[in-house]
Coordinates of C-alpha atoms in Angstrom, one line a residue:
M298 CA 70.2 -16.0 142.2
L299 CA 72.5 -16.9 139.1
C300 CA 70.9 -14.5 136.3
E301 CA 73.4 -14.2 133.7
L302 CA 75.9 -16.8 132.2
K303 CA 78.5 -16.1 130.1
V304 CA 81.0 -18.7 128.7
E305 CA 83.5 -18.5 125.8
N306 CA 85.8 -20.9 123.9
L307 CA 85.1 -24.0 126.9
A308 CA 85.6 -27.7 125.8
L309 CA 82.6 -28.0 122.3
I310 CA 81.3 -24.2 123.6
E311 CA 82.7 -21.3 121.1
K312 CA 80.7 -18.7 122.9
L313 CA 77.7 -19.1 125.0
K314 CA 75.1 -16.2 126.8
L315 CA 71.8 -17.5 129.0
N316 CA 69.8 -15.0 131.2
F317 CA 67.9 -16.5 134.1
D318 CA 66.8 -13.6 135.6
N319 CA 63.2 -13.9 134.5
Y320 CA 62.5 -14.8 138.3
V321 CA 62.5 -11.7 141.1
D322 CA 61.6 -14.4 143.6
S323 CA 64.8 -16.2 143.0
S324 CA 63.1 -19.1 142.4
G325 CA 62.1 -22.0 139.8
L326 CA 62.7 -24.4 137.8
I327 CA 65.3 -24.4 134.8
V328 CA 65.6 -27.5 133.3
M329 CA 68.1 -28.5 130.6
T330 CA 68.1 -31.6 128.5
G331 CA 69.6 -33.3 125.2
E332 CA 70.7 -36.3 123.4
T333 CA 73.9 -37.9 126.1
G334 CA 77.0 -36.4 124.8
A335 CA 75.4 -33.7 123.6
G336 CA 77.7 -30.9 126.0
K337 CA 75.1 -30.5 128.7
S338 CA 77.1 -30.9 131.9
I339 CA 79.5 -28.8 129.8
M340 CA 77.8 -26.2 132.2
L341 CA 78.5 -27.6 135.1
R342 CA 82.0 -27.9 134.6
A343 CA 81.4 -23.9 133.7
I344 CA 80.1 -23.4 137.1
N345 CA 82.8 -25.7 138.7
L346 CA 85.8 -23.4 137.3
L347 CA 83.8 -20.4 138.8
T348 CA 84.0 -22.4 142.5
G349 CA 87.9 -22.5 142.1
A350 CA 88.1 -25.6 141.1
R351 CA 91.2 -27.4 139.9
T352 CA 90.9 -27.2 136.0
S353 CA 92.7 -28.6 132.6
A354 CA 94.4 -27.3 130.1
D355 CA 92.4 -29.6 127.9
W356 CA 89.3 -27.6 129.1
V357 CA 90.1 -24.9 126.8
R358 CA 88.9 -24.9 123.2
I359 CA 91.5 -26.6 120.4
G360 CA 92.8 -23.6 118.8
A361 CA 91.7 -20.3 121.4
E362 CA 94.6 -19.5 123.8
S363 CA 92.5 -19.6 126.9
C364 CA 88.5 -19.7 127.9
T365 CA 86.5 -17.5 130.2
V366 CA 83.3 -17.9 132.5
E367 CA 81.8 -15.4 133.8
A368 CA 78.2 -15.2 135.8
L369 CA 76.6 -12.5 137.4
F370 CA 74.5 -13.2 141.0
E371 CA 71.5 -11.4 142.8
V372 CA 71.6 -12.2 146.8
S373 CA 69.8 -11.2 148.9
A374 CA 70.4 -8.1 151.1
E375 CA 69.4 -10.8 153.9
H376 CA 71.9 -12.8 153.5
N377 CA 74.6 -11.0 155.9
V378 CA 77.6 -13.6 155.4
L379 CA 78.1 -13.1 151.9
L380 CA 77.9 -9.7 152.3
D381 CA 80.6 -9.2 155.1
M382 CA 82.9 -11.6 153.3
L383 CA 82.9 -9.1 150.3
R384 CA 83.3 -6.0 152.9
E385 CA 86.6 -7.9 154.8
S386 CA 87.7 -8.8 150.9
G387 CA 87.6 -4.9 150.1
L388 CA 85.0 -5.3 147.8
D389 CA 81.8 -3.2 147.6
D390 CA 78.8 -5.1 149.4
D391 CA 76.6 -4.7 146.6
T392 CA 74.2 -7.5 146.2
T393 CA 75.4 -7.5 142.4
I394 CA 78.3 -10.1 142.3
I395 CA 80.1 -10.9 139.6
I396 CA 82.3 -13.8 139.1
K397 CA 84.8 -14.0 135.8
R398 CA 87.4 -16.8 135.7
I399 CA 90.2 -16.8 132.2
L400 CA 91.8 -20.0 131.7
Q401 CA 94.9 -20.3 129.8
S402 CA 96.0 -22.6 127.1
N403 CA 98.8 -23.1 129.1
G404 CA 97.1 -24.2 132.5
R405 CA 97.5 -20.9 134.2
S406 CA 94.1 -18.9 135.3
R407 CA 92.8 -15.8 136.8
F408 CA 90.0 -14.5 138.9
Y409 CA 88.0 -11.8 139.3
V410 CA 85.0 -10.5 141.7
N411 CA 83.0 -7.4 140.8
G412 CA 86.5 -6.5 138.1
S413 CA 89.1 -7.0 140.6
L414 CA 91.6 -9.6 140.5
A415 CA 90.9 -12.1 143.6
T416 CA 92.4 -15.7 144.8
A417 CA 90.9 -19.3 144.3
K418 CA 90.2 -19.1 148.1
M419 CA 88.0 -16.9 147.9
V420 CA 86.2 -17.5 145.1
S421 CA 85.9 -20.8 146.3
E422 CA 84.1 -18.9 150.1
L423 CA 82.2 -16.6 148.0
T424 CA 80.5 -19.5 145.4
G425 CA 80.2 -21.6 148.4
N426 CA 77.8 -19.4 150.0
L427 CA 75.9 -19.0 146.2
L428 CA 75.3 -22.1 144.8
S429 CA 74.8 -25.9 146.2
I430 CA 76.1 -28.3 143.2
A431 CA 74.8 -32.1 143.3
S432 CA 76.1 -34.5 140.5
Q433 CA 75.1 -38.3 139.5
H434 CA 78.4 -39.3 141.5
D435 CA 77.5 -37.3 145.0
H436 CA 75.4 -40.1 146.1
Q437 CA 77.9 -42.1 146.3
Q438 CA 79.1 -40.6 149.2
L439 CA 76.6 -42.1 151.1
L440 CA 78.4 -45.6 150.7
Q441 CA 81.3 -44.1 153.0
P442 CA 80.2 -44.2 157.2
A443 CA 83.5 -42.1 157.3
L444 CA 81.3 -39.1 155.7
H445 CA 78.1 -39.9 157.7
L446 CA 79.1 -37.3 160.6
D447 CA 79.7 -35.0 157.8
F448 CA 76.3 -34.6 156.8
L449 CA 74.5 -35.1 160.3
D450 CA 76.8 -31.7 161.2
N451 CA 75.6 -29.8 158.1
L452 CA 71.6 -30.9 158.8
G453 CA 72.2 -30.2 162.5
E454 CA 74.4 -27.0 162.1
L455 CA 76.9 -27.8 164.3
W456 CA 80.2 -27.0 162.6
E457 CA 80.7 -23.8 164.7
E458 CA 80.4 -26.2 168.3
R459 CA 82.4 -29.1 166.1
Q460 CA 85.3 -26.3 165.0
S461 CA 85.4 -25.1 168.5
F462 CA 85.7 -28.5 169.4
A463 CA 88.5 -29.3 167.3
E464 CA 90.1 -26.4 168.6
I465 CA 90.3 -27.2 172.3
F466 CA 91.6 -30.4 171.2
G467 CA 93.9 -29.5 169.2
C468 CA 95.1 -27.6 171.9
W469 CA 95.2 -30.8 174.4
R470 CA 96.9 -32.8 171.7
Q471 CA 99.5 -30.6 171.1
K472 CA 100.3 -30.0 175.1
S473 CA 100.1 -33.7 175.3
K474 CA 103.1 -33.9 173.2
E475 CA 104.9 -31.7 174.7
L476 CA 104.6 -33.6 178.5
Q477 CA 105.2 -36.7 176.5
D478 CA 108.4 -35.1 175.3
L479 CA 109.2 -33.5 178.9
L480 CA 108.9 -36.8 180.3
Q481 CA 111.1 -38.6 178.0
Q482 CA 113.6 -35.8 178.6
E483 CA 113.7 -36.4 182.4
K484 CA 113.8 -40.0 181.5
D485 CA 117.2 -39.1 180.2
K486 CA 118.0 -35.7 182.0
E487 CA 121.1 -37.3 184.2
E488 CA 122.5 -38.6 181.2
K489 CA 122.0 -35.4 179.2
K490 CA 123.0 -33.5 181.8
D491 CA 126.3 -35.2 182.0
L492 CA 126.9 -35.3 178.3
L493 CA 126.4 -31.4 178.7
R494 CA 128.4 -30.5 181.4
F495 CA 131.3 -32.2 179.5
Q496 CA 130.9 -30.3 176.1
L497 CA 131.0 -27.6 178.1
T498 CA 134.0 -28.3 180.1
E499 CA 136.0 -29.4 176.7
I500 CA 135.0 -26.5 175.0
R501 CA 135.6 -23.8 177.6
D502 CA 138.8 -25.8 179.2
A503 CA 140.1 -25.2 175.3
D504 CA 139.5 -21.2 175.6
L505 CA 139.8 -20.8 171.6
A506 CA 139.9 -17.6 170.2
I507 CA 138.1 -16.4 167.0
D508 CA 140.3 -17.0 163.9
E509 CA 142.8 -18.9 166.1
D510 CA 143.1 -21.7 163.6
E511 CA 144.3 -19.1 160.7
A512 CA 146.9 -17.7 163.7
L513 CA 148.1 -21.1 164.5
A514 CA 148.8 -22.4 160.7
T515 CA 150.3 -19.4 160.0
E516 CA 153.0 -20.0 163.3
K517 CA 153.6 -23.5 162.2
M518 CA 154.6 -22.6 159.0
R519 CA 157.0 -20.4 160.1
L520 CA 158.4 -22.7 162.8
K521 CA 158.7 -25.4 160.7
S522 CA 160.8 -23.3 158.2
A523 CA 162.5 -21.8 160.8
D524 CA 166.3 -22.6 159.9
Q525 CA 165.5 -21.6 156.5
L526 CA 164.2 -18.5 157.0
I527 CA 167.0 -17.3 160.0
K528 CA 169.5 -18.0 156.9
L529 CA 168.1 -16.0 154.4
S530 CA 167.1 -13.1 156.2
N531 CA 170.8 -12.8 157.9
E532 CA 172.3 -13.0 154.1
S533 CA 169.6 -10.3 153.2
Y534 CA 170.8 -8.2 156.1
S535 CA 174.5 -8.9 155.5
F536 CA 174.2 -7.6 152.1
F537 CA 172.4 -4.7 153.5
L538 CA 174.7 -3.6 156.1
T539 CA 177.5 -3.8 154.0
T540 CA 177.8 -3.5 150.4
L541 CA 174.0 -1.7 149.8
Q542 CA 174.2 0.5 153.0
E543 CA 177.9 1.7 152.1
G544 CA 176.5 2.2 148.1
L545 CA 173.7 4.4 149.5
A546 CA 176.3 6.3 151.6
Q547 CA 178.1 7.0 148.9
V548 CA 175.2 7.7 146.8
R549 CA 174.0 10.4 149.1
K550 CA 177.3 11.9 149.4
N551 CA 177.7 12.6 145.2
M552 CA 174.0 13.7 145.2
D553 CA 174.5 16.2 147.7
Q554 CA 178.3 17.4 145.9
A555 CA 175.9 17.8 142.4
A556 CA 173.2 19.9 144.2
T557 CA 175.5 22.5 144.9
L558 CA 176.9 22.6 141.3
D559 CA 173.9 22.4 139.8
P560 CA 170.4 23.2 141.4
Q561 CA 168.4 21.1 138.9
A562 CA 169.8 18.0 140.6
E563 CA 168.5 19.2 144.0
K564 CA 164.9 17.1 143.8
L565 CA 166.5 14.1 143.0
A566 CA 169.1 14.5 145.7
E567 CA 166.4 14.9 148.1
D568 CA 164.7 11.3 147.3
L569 CA 167.3 9.4 147.2
A570 CA 168.6 10.8 150.4
G571 CA 164.9 10.1 151.9
Y572 CA 165.3 6.5 149.8
A573 CA 168.6 6.2 151.8
Y574 CA 167.2 6.8 155.0
Q575 CA 164.1 4.4 154.2
A576 CA 167.1 1.8 153.7
E577 CA 168.6 2.5 156.6
D578 CA 164.9 2.0 158.8
L579 CA 164.2 -1.3 156.9
V580 CA 167.8 -2.6 157.4
T581 CA 166.6 -2.0 161.5
E582 CA 163.6 -4.0 160.8
L583 CA 165.2 -6.6 159.0
R584 CA 167.2 -7.3 162.4
H585 CA 165.2 -7.1 164.4
Y586 CA 162.7 -9.8 162.3
R587 CA 165.7 -11.9 161.9
D588 CA 166.5 -12.0 165.9
A589 CA 163.0 -13.1 167.0
L590 CA 163.7 -16.2 164.3
E591 CA 164.1 -18.8 166.5
N592 CA 164.1 -22.8 166.0
D593 CA 162.3 -23.8 169.1
P594 CA 160.7 -27.5 168.7
V595 CA 158.6 -27.3 172.0
R596 CA 156.9 -24.1 170.2
L597 CA 156.0 -25.9 167.1
E598 CA 155.1 -29.7 169.2
Y599 CA 152.2 -27.1 171.2
V600 CA 151.1 -25.7 167.9
S601 CA 151.0 -28.7 166.6
A602 CA 148.9 -30.3 169.4
R603 CA 146.8 -27.2 169.5
M604 CA 145.4 -27.5 166.0
D605 CA 145.0 -31.3 166.6
L606 CA 142.4 -29.6 169.0
V607 CA 141.0 -27.4 167.1
R608 CA 140.4 -29.8 164.7
Q609 CA 138.6 -32.0 167.0
L610 CA 135.9 -29.6 168.6
K611 CA 135.2 -28.8 164.9
R612 CA 134.4 -32.4 164.1
K613 CA 132.2 -32.3 167.0
Y614 CA 130.3 -29.3 167.5
G615 CA 131.3 -27.1 164.7
E616 CA 132.4 -26.8 160.9
T617 CA 133.9 -23.2 162.6
I618 CA 135.4 -21.2 166.2
A619 CA 132.5 -19.3 165.9
G620 CA 130.6 -22.4 165.3
I621 CA 132.0 -24.5 168.2
H622 CA 131.1 -21.1 170.9
A623 CA 127.7 -21.4 169.1
H624 CA 127.5 -25.1 170.5
A625 CA 128.5 -24.4 173.4
E626 CA 125.7 -21.6 174.2
R627 CA 123.0 -23.9 173.0
A628 CA 123.9 -26.4 175.4
E629 CA 124.5 -24.0 178.1
R630 CA 120.6 -22.9 177.9
E631 CA 119.8 -26.7 177.3
L632 CA 121.2 -27.3 180.6
E633 CA 119.7 -24.6 182.3
V634 CA 115.9 -26.2 180.9
L635 CA 116.6 -29.7 182.2
E636 CA 117.7 -28.2 185.6
N637 CA 114.6 -26.0 185.6
L638 CA 112.7 -29.4 184.2
E639 CA 110.6 -30.1 187.0
I640 CA 108.7 -26.8 187.7
R641 CA 107.8 -27.0 183.9
M642 CA 106.4 -30.6 184.1
E643 CA 104.1 -30.0 187.4
H644 CA 103.1 -26.6 185.4
L645 CA 102.3 -28.7 182.4
Q646 CA 100.9 -31.8 184.0
K647 CA 98.4 -29.1 185.0
E648 CA 97.6 -27.7 182.2
V649 CA 97.2 -31.0 180.1
A650 CA 94.4 -31.9 183.0
D651 CA 92.5 -28.9 182.3
L652 CA 92.3 -29.1 179.3
E653 CA 91.7 -33.0 179.0
K654 CA 88.5 -31.7 181.3
K655 CA 87.3 -29.4 179.1
V656 CA 87.9 -31.8 175.8
L657 CA 85.5 -34.3 177.3
A658 CA 83.2 -32.5 178.5
A659 CA 83.1 -30.2 175.2
A660 CA 83.2 -34.0 173.6
A661 CA 80.2 -35.1 175.7
D662 CA 78.0 -32.2 174.8
L663 CA 78.8 -32.3 170.9
S664 CA 77.6 -35.7 171.0
E665 CA 74.4 -35.1 173.5
K666 CA 73.5 -32.1 170.7
R667 CA 74.7 -34.9 167.5
R668 CA 72.0 -37.3 168.9
L669 CA 69.4 -34.8 169.1
A670 CA 70.0 -33.4 165.7
A671 CA 70.1 -37.6 165.0
K672 CA 66.3 -38.0 165.9
R673 CA 65.5 -34.5 163.8
M674 CA 67.5 -35.7 160.7
E675 CA 65.6 -39.3 160.9
E676 CA 62.1 -37.3 161.5
A677 CA 62.7 -35.0 158.2
M678 CA 64.4 -37.4 156.0
G679 CA 61.2 -39.6 157.4
G680 CA 58.9 -36.9 155.6
E681 CA 61.2 -36.3 152.5
L682 CA 61.7 -39.8 151.6
A683 CA 58.1 -40.4 152.2
S684 CA 56.8 -37.8 148.9
L685 CA 59.9 -39.9 147.4
A686 CA 57.9 -42.8 147.0
F687 CA 59.9 -44.2 150.0
N688 CA 56.4 -45.2 151.5
R689 CA 56.9 -47.0 154.8
A690 CA 60.9 -46.4 154.2
A691 CA 63.4 -46.6 157.7
F692 CA 66.3 -44.5 158.0
H693 CA 68.0 -44.5 160.9
V694 CA 71.5 -42.8 162.3
R695 CA 73.2 -45.3 164.2
F696 CA 76.0 -44.3 167.0
Q697 CA 78.7 -47.2 167.6
D698 CA 79.1 -47.9 171.1
G699 CA 82.6 -48.0 172.2
P700 CA 84.8 -46.4 174.9
L701 CA 84.0 -43.0 175.9
G702 CA 87.8 -42.3 177.3
I703 CA 90.0 -39.3 176.4
S704 CA 92.1 -42.2 174.2
H705 CA 89.6 -42.5 172.1
I706 CA 88.5 -39.0 170.9
R707 CA 89.2 -38.0 167.5
S708 CA 89.1 -33.7 166.2
Q709 CA 85.7 -34.3 165.3
G710 CA 84.5 -35.8 168.9
W711 CA 84.1 -39.1 169.8
D712 CA 81.2 -40.5 168.1
R713 CA 81.0 -43.0 165.2
V714 CA 77.9 -42.9 163.2
E715 CA 76.3 -44.7 160.2
F716 CA 73.5 -43.9 158.3
F717 CA 71.0 -47.2 158.1
F718 CA 68.1 -47.6 155.8
S719 CA 65.2 -50.1 155.0
A720 CA 63.2 -49.6 151.7
N721 CA 61.5 -52.6 152.3
P722 CA 58.5 -52.5 155.4
G723 CA 59.2 -55.6 158.0
E724 CA 62.9 -55.6 156.8
P725 CA 65.3 -54.1 159.9
P726 CA 66.8 -51.2 158.7
R727 CA 70.8 -52.3 157.2
P728 CA 73.8 -50.3 156.7
L729 CA 73.1 -47.8 153.1
A730 CA 76.5 -49.5 151.5
K731 CA 74.7 -53.1 151.5
V732 CA 71.1 -52.4 151.0
A733 CA 71.0 -49.4 148.8
S734 CA 70.3 -49.4 144.6
G735 CA 71.5 -46.4 143.0
G736 CA 68.3 -45.5 142.5
E737 CA 67.5 -45.8 146.2
L738 CA 70.8 -43.8 147.3
S739 CA 70.4 -41.0 144.4
R740 CA 66.7 -40.7 146.2
L741 CA 68.5 -40.6 149.3
M742 CA 70.9 -37.8 148.4
L743 CA 68.3 -36.1 146.8
A744 CA 66.2 -35.8 150.2
L745 CA 69.7 -35.1 152.2
R746 CA 70.2 -31.8 149.5
C747 CA 66.7 -30.7 150.0
L748 CA 67.2 -30.6 153.7
L749 CA 70.3 -28.7 153.2
A750 CA 68.7 -26.1 150.8
K751 CA 65.6 -25.3 153.3
R752 CA 68.5 -24.7 156.2
D753 CA 71.3 -22.6 154.2
M754 CA 71.2 -19.2 152.7
V755 CA 72.4 -21.0 149.1
E756 CA 69.9 -19.3 146.9
T757 CA 70.9 -21.5 143.5
V758 CA 71.1 -25.4 143.8
I759 CA 72.3 -27.3 140.8
F760 CA 71.5 -31.1 139.7
D761 CA 73.1 -32.6 137.4
E762 CA 71.5 -36.2 136.5
V763 CA 70.6 -37.0 139.8
D764 CA 67.5 -39.2 138.2
A765 CA 70.2 -41.9 137.7
G766 CA 68.7 -45.1 138.1
I767 CA 65.2 -43.9 138.8
G768 CA 61.9 -44.7 136.8
G769 CA 57.9 -45.3 137.0
E770 CA 56.7 -43.9 140.2
A771 CA 59.7 -42.7 141.9
A772 CA 60.6 -40.6 139.0
E773 CA 57.4 -38.8 139.1
A774 CA 58.4 -38.9 143.1
V775 CA 61.7 -37.0 142.3
A776 CA 60.4 -34.9 139.8
R777 CA 57.5 -33.8 142.7
K778 CA 60.2 -32.9 145.2
I779 CA 62.6 -31.2 142.7
Q780 CA 59.8 -28.3 141.6
E781 CA 59.2 -28.5 145.5
L782 CA 62.4 -27.2 146.2
A783 CA 62.1 -24.5 143.3
G784 CA 59.5 -23.3 145.1
H785 CA 61.8 -21.1 147.3
H786 CA 65.0 -21.8 145.2
Q787 CA 66.9 -21.4 141.7
V788 CA 66.9 -25.0 140.6
F789 CA 69.1 -25.9 137.5
C790 CA 68.4 -29.2 136.8
I791 CA 70.2 -31.6 133.8
T792 CA 68.2 -34.5 133.4
H793 CA 67.2 -37.4 131.0
L794 CA 63.6 -38.1 132.8
P795 CA 60.9 -36.4 130.9
Q796 CA 58.9 -36.2 134.0
I797 CA 61.4 -33.5 135.7
A798 CA 62.0 -31.5 132.3
A799 CA 58.1 -31.4 132.3
R800 CA 57.8 -29.4 135.8
G801 CA 60.5 -26.7 134.3
T802 CA 59.7 -23.1 134.4
E803 CA 62.0 -22.6 131.9
H804 CA 63.7 -25.5 129.4
F805 CA 66.8 -25.2 127.2
L806 CA 67.8 -27.8 125.0
V807 CA 71.5 -29.0 124.4
I808 CA 72.2 -30.0 121.0
K809 CA 76.1 -30.6 119.1
T810 CA 76.3 -29.5 115.7
V811 CA 79.0 -29.2 112.9
C812 CA 79.7 -25.5 111.7
D813 CA 83.0 -25.1 109.7
G814 CA 83.7 -28.3 110.1
R815 CA 84.2 -28.2 114.1
T816 CA 82.0 -29.6 116.5
Q817 CA 80.2 -27.3 119.2
S818 CA 77.3 -27.2 121.4
S819 CA 75.0 -24.9 121.5
F820 CA 71.8 -24.3 124.4
S821 CA 68.7 -22.9 123.3
R822 CA 65.5 -21.8 125.0
L823 CA 62.4 -23.8 124.2
S824 CA 59.0 -22.6 123.3
D825 CA 55.7 -24.9 124.7
E826 CA 56.0 -26.4 121.5
E827 CA 59.4 -27.5 121.1
R828 CA 59.2 -28.1 124.4
V829 CA 56.6 -31.0 123.9
Q830 CA 58.7 -32.1 120.6
E831 CA 61.8 -32.5 123.1
L832 CA 59.4 -34.4 125.8
A833 CA 58.3 -36.7 122.7
R834 CA 61.7 -37.4 122.6
M835 CA 62.8 -37.9 125.7
L836 CA 59.6 -40.3 125.8
A837 CA 60.3 -42.7 122.7
G838 CA 63.2 -42.1 121.4
D839 CA 63.5 -42.3 117.5
S840 CA 59.6 -43.9 117.4
V841 CA 57.6 -40.3 118.2
S842 CA 53.9 -40.8 117.2
N843 CA 50.8 -38.5 117.6
K844 CA 50.2 -40.7 120.9
T845 CA 53.5 -39.8 122.2
H846 CA 53.0 -35.8 121.4
A847 CA 49.7 -36.0 123.2
W848 CA 51.6 -37.8 126.3
A849 CA 54.0 -35.0 126.4
R850 CA 51.5 -32.4 126.3
E851 CA 49.9 -34.0 129.5
L852 CA 53.0 -33.9 131.2
L853 CA 53.4 -30.2 131.0
E854 CA 50.3 -29.3 131.9
K855 CA 50.4 -31.8 134.8
G856 CA 53.6 -30.0 135.6
A857 CA 52.2 -27.0 135.0
G858 CA 49.5 -27.8 137.5
K859 CA 51.9 -28.9 140.1
S860 CA 50.0 -32.1 140.6

């Protein structure tokens, strides 16, 4: 149950702290009333913040850097699913859970569970097991037949079977797609094999070496410049061989003589002698370079053709020679796959056939369970609706007839269901979207919520103005139903109906005031006499009289007596 709620700087709320821990049995009806626009639904917004819902920076009170919402829950020690979830998340499996969210004015959020940072997904899963929220717009879901199957599976406790079926179906669909791909490959196999063989032959015959393109470019430039290179190297060799080499020989001879006359010249003489010998070696290398040069048009033509081949292969198979080789490796592997295609197809066809049998069997089993659940749902809804002033209403779950083959199955099975309803005796049931009014939809959704609350482990149920469009006898019936639910759940109800407000075990009034030039909403717990005043306002607005006060007291006494 929700024991405490703290809110700071959320919309019109500057600071709020509410305690709801007066009931050790985790039950009771807590009502919240107030004028339209007073800020009653801000509490629902605060709760939504704690569920990990998407938010807007506009929710932060103007002038504040952030808003904070924090809630303390006490859970039953028997709530094993929730406690296991805490343990798996590395948190203490204490029955006290504190969830906190800080929303920055820049739109960023941080979540905390029992003081530790948490993710939005984790918080969403936790709060999904702590509370259930029903807003005034939820009944619109009943107008969407596509969602009716979800209601049925929820009430029939079939979600685990539905998820198991979805896994089998997903596996069958994946393998079927793989088989279709193989069949298409088989259709184009020979053409593909011919293309792959041609590509492999073309690349292998080229016998390209890594970095060959760079070596070819260098050689082509040298061959194109052969005449000039021969001329330059020959002139340089001639100069070295005559003038320079003879001069160096004379220098070496002179310095040798100088070294005999002056010991300080010995080191210089040795260095110059080494330089002269090195020059002789360079002359030899220059001669070899000159002799290797040749003007070879045939070789130039070959190199140019080779470079054209490399460019052509690059355009086809890769931007580099390494890329060309990688393409060849891929083609070789693909060719091997195609060679073994028939074996793979036979294996996959058997696998798909086996999975198809499992899918059909699982779909039939799930459908049978749904039909049993539908009967139970019709009976349970009949009882709930009777208690909501639908004395002779008819509620039916219709299964759409149609082919039951594998091609008509979806991830949730082959069932298509739609809720049919008749509020009037003698009138045949028709689709909800065509016959139910707003008030009737509200009561239908309340009936469904009550059935779900009895089934799950959620201890806290929040109703946000689910009484929209309801009045008279129906209002009394809705009030009794909500009070009945509050007998075994902690129920919060934001309401405009005095019949519901009178049955609350706690009553909070929401008012909007101006303080220091700023509008703010505040919540206050009402005393018995204050409740009389508030109920009178709800009954008569500005025209409150002694009779109105008497009527309000009568409603309170009636609510306390649970009549």
